[in-house]
Amino acid sequence: MSQAFLAKYFSPSKTAKLCMKIQFFTQNEGKSYIGTWERYKDLLRACSHHGLQKWLTVHTFYNGLTYNTRSTVDAAAGGFLMNKSVQEGYNLLKEMALHHHQWSNKRANPAKTPEKYEVDAFTMLNIKMDALASNF
């Protein structure tokens, strides 16, 4: 019965495409941990017959994270996450997602308020070079 369902609603090409998205999963630059976790979980749910063992899903998610997010995960793990058991690693990733709403990205990239006479570095360098040249 389940094979008939899978054959009808999940063609081999659709399954292959979903499995590729899972295997080559990466965190999009600037995206939050919780958004990344939810997107990964959505992929796993969309292809629930992926056949991947839990250790591989944990490794795939972890390896797809940005360097900064991986560093945060490792710090939360008290060291390298991959040194934990599969279940401990999975539980930590899940707990971080549950408590992620407490993290704030607003202070990480404060909005720059424009100054009255703001000049970029290149323009400032040109002005200085012109001033030096006019002295000779």
Short mmCIF file of C-alpha atoms in Angstrom, two decimals:
data_model
loop_
_atom_site.label_atom_id
_atom_site.label_comp_id
_atom_site.label_asym_id
_atom_site.label_seq_id
_atom_site.Cartn_x
_atom_site.Cartn_y
_atom_site.Cartn_z
CA MET A 1 0.00 0.00 0.00
CA SER A 2 2.73 2.49 0.94
CA GLN A 3 4.68 1.64 -2.23
CA ALA A 4 1.60 2.40 -4.33
CA PHE A 5 1.17 5.75 -2.55
CA LEU A 6 4.83 6.66 -3.05
CA ALA A 7 4.71 5.64 -6.71
CA LYS A 8 1.61 7.75 -7.30
CA TYR A 9 2.61 10.94 -5.43
CA PHE A 10 6.41 10.76 -5.42
CA SER A 11 7.85 9.93 -8.80
CA PRO A 12 11.47 8.74 -8.80
CA SER A 13 12.58 12.06 -10.29
CA LYS A 14 10.74 14.07 -7.62
CA THR A 15 12.23 11.89 -4.89
CA ALA A 16 15.71 12.27 -6.39
CA LYS A 17 15.32 16.05 -6.57
CA LEU A 18 14.20 16.27 -2.93
CA CYS A 19 17.02 13.98 -1.79
CA MET A 20 19.54 16.18 -3.62
CA LYS A 21 18.18 19.25 -1.83
CA ILE A 22 18.63 17.45 1.49
CA GLN A 23 22.14 16.18 0.71
CA PHE A 24 23.40 19.56 -0.52
CA PHE A 25 21.59 21.65 2.07
CA THR A 26 23.23 24.94 3.08
CA GLN A 27 22.26 27.83 5.29
CA ASN A 28 21.57 30.93 3.24
CA GLU A 29 23.86 33.83 4.12
CA GLY A 30 22.19 36.20 6.56
CA LYS A 31 19.41 33.75 7.46
CA SER A 32 18.67 32.90 11.08
CA TYR A 33 19.34 29.55 12.70
CA ILE A 34 15.63 28.95 13.33
CA GLY A 35 14.75 29.69 9.71
CA THR A 36 17.49 27.37 8.53
CA TRP A 37 16.40 24.59 10.90
CA GLU A 38 12.76 24.91 9.81
CA ARG A 39 13.71 24.85 6.13
CA TYR A 40 15.77 21.68 6.68
CA LYS A 41 12.98 20.00 8.64
CA ASP A 42 10.53 20.95 5.86
CA LEU A 43 12.78 19.24 3.31
CA LEU A 44 12.95 16.10 5.45
CA ARG A 45 9.16 16.09 5.84
CA ALA A 46 8.61 16.68 2.12
CA CYS A 47 10.63 13.56 1.42
CA SER A 48 9.85 11.45 4.49
CA HIS A 49 10.88 8.32 2.60
CA HIS A 50 14.42 9.67 2.08
CA GLY A 51 15.90 6.66 3.87
CA LEU A 52 18.68 8.69 5.48
CA GLN A 53 19.79 7.63 8.92
CA LYS A 54 19.58 10.18 11.72
CA TRP A 55 23.36 10.54 12.00
CA LEU A 56 23.54 11.56 8.35
CA THR A 57 20.76 14.12 8.68
CA VAL A 58 22.54 15.66 11.70
CA HIS A 59 25.87 15.77 9.83
CA THR A 60 24.27 17.20 6.70
CA PHE A 61 22.53 19.97 8.62
CA TYR A 62 25.61 20.84 10.67
CA ASN A 63 27.94 20.85 7.66
CA GLY A 64 25.52 23.08 5.76
CA LEU A 65 25.59 25.82 8.40
CA THR A 66 27.64 28.97 7.96
CA TYR A 67 30.92 29.20 9.85
CA ASN A 68 29.47 31.59 12.45
CA THR A 69 26.41 29.43 13.11
CA ARG A 70 28.57 26.29 13.34
CA SER A 71 30.77 28.09 15.88
CA THR A 72 27.68 28.96 17.93
CA VAL A 73 26.46 25.36 17.78
CA ASP A 74 29.88 24.06 18.84
CA ALA A 75 29.95 26.51 21.75
CA ALA A 76 26.50 25.34 22.84
CA ALA A 77 27.73 21.75 22.58
CA GLY A 78 30.65 22.52 24.87
CA GLY A 79 33.04 21.60 22.06
CA PHE A 80 32.77 20.06 18.61
CA LEU A 81 29.16 18.95 18.02
CA MET A 82 30.29 15.90 16.07
CA ASN A 83 31.92 14.52 19.23
CA LYS A 84 28.43 14.09 20.73
CA SER A 85 26.31 11.02 20.17
CA VAL A 86 23.81 11.25 17.33
CA GLN A 87 20.88 11.64 19.72
CA GLU A 88 22.69 14.25 21.85
CA GLY A 89 23.61 16.22 18.73
CA TYR A 90 20.09 16.07 17.34
CA ASN A 91 18.59 17.10 20.69
CA LEU A 92 20.98 20.05 20.93
CA LEU A 93 20.10 21.26 17.42
CA LYS A 94 16.40 20.91 18.22
CA GLU A 95 16.74 22.72 21.57
CA MET A 96 18.64 25.56 19.94
CA ALA A 97 15.79 25.95 17.46
CA LEU A 98 13.22 25.97 20.26
CA HIS A 99 15.08 28.69 22.14
CA HIS A 100 16.28 30.63 19.11
CA HIS A 101 13.55 33.24 19.45
CA GLN A 102 15.56 34.59 22.39
CA TRP A 103 18.48 35.40 20.08
CA SER A 104 18.39 38.85 18.61
CA ASN A 105 20.00 39.75 15.31
CA LYS A 106 18.99 43.40 15.57
CA ARG A 107 22.18 44.35 17.38
CA ALA A 108 24.40 42.21 15.18
CA ASN A 109 23.97 44.54 12.19
CA PRO A 110 22.94 47.94 13.51
CA ALA A 111 21.48 50.25 10.93
CA LYS A 112 24.01 52.87 9.95
CA THR A 113 22.70 56.38 10.35
CA PRO A 114 23.96 58.65 7.60
CA GLU A 115 26.10 61.57 8.66
CA LYS A 116 25.52 65.06 7.35
CA TYR A 117 28.71 65.02 5.27
CA GLU A 118 29.33 61.31 4.83
CA VAL A 119 32.06 60.52 2.30
CA ASP A 120 33.22 57.06 1.28
CA ALA A 121 36.89 56.08 1.67
CA PHE A 122 37.67 56.22 -2.06
CA THR A 123 36.31 59.75 -2.42
CA MET A 124 38.21 60.85 0.69
CA LEU A 125 41.45 59.42 -0.73
CA ASN A 126 40.90 61.29 -4.02
CA ILE A 127 40.33 64.55 -2.14
CA LYS A 128 43.55 64.08 -0.16
CA MET A 129 45.53 63.24 -3.32
CA ASP A 130 44.17 66.36 -5.05
CA ALA A 131 45.12 68.47 -2.03
CA LEU A 132 48.67 67.07 -2.03
CA ALA A 133 49.02 67.60 -5.78
CA SER A 134 47.89 71.23 -5.52
CA ASN A 135 50.63 71.94 -2.95
CA PHE A 136 53.34 71.17 -5.52
#
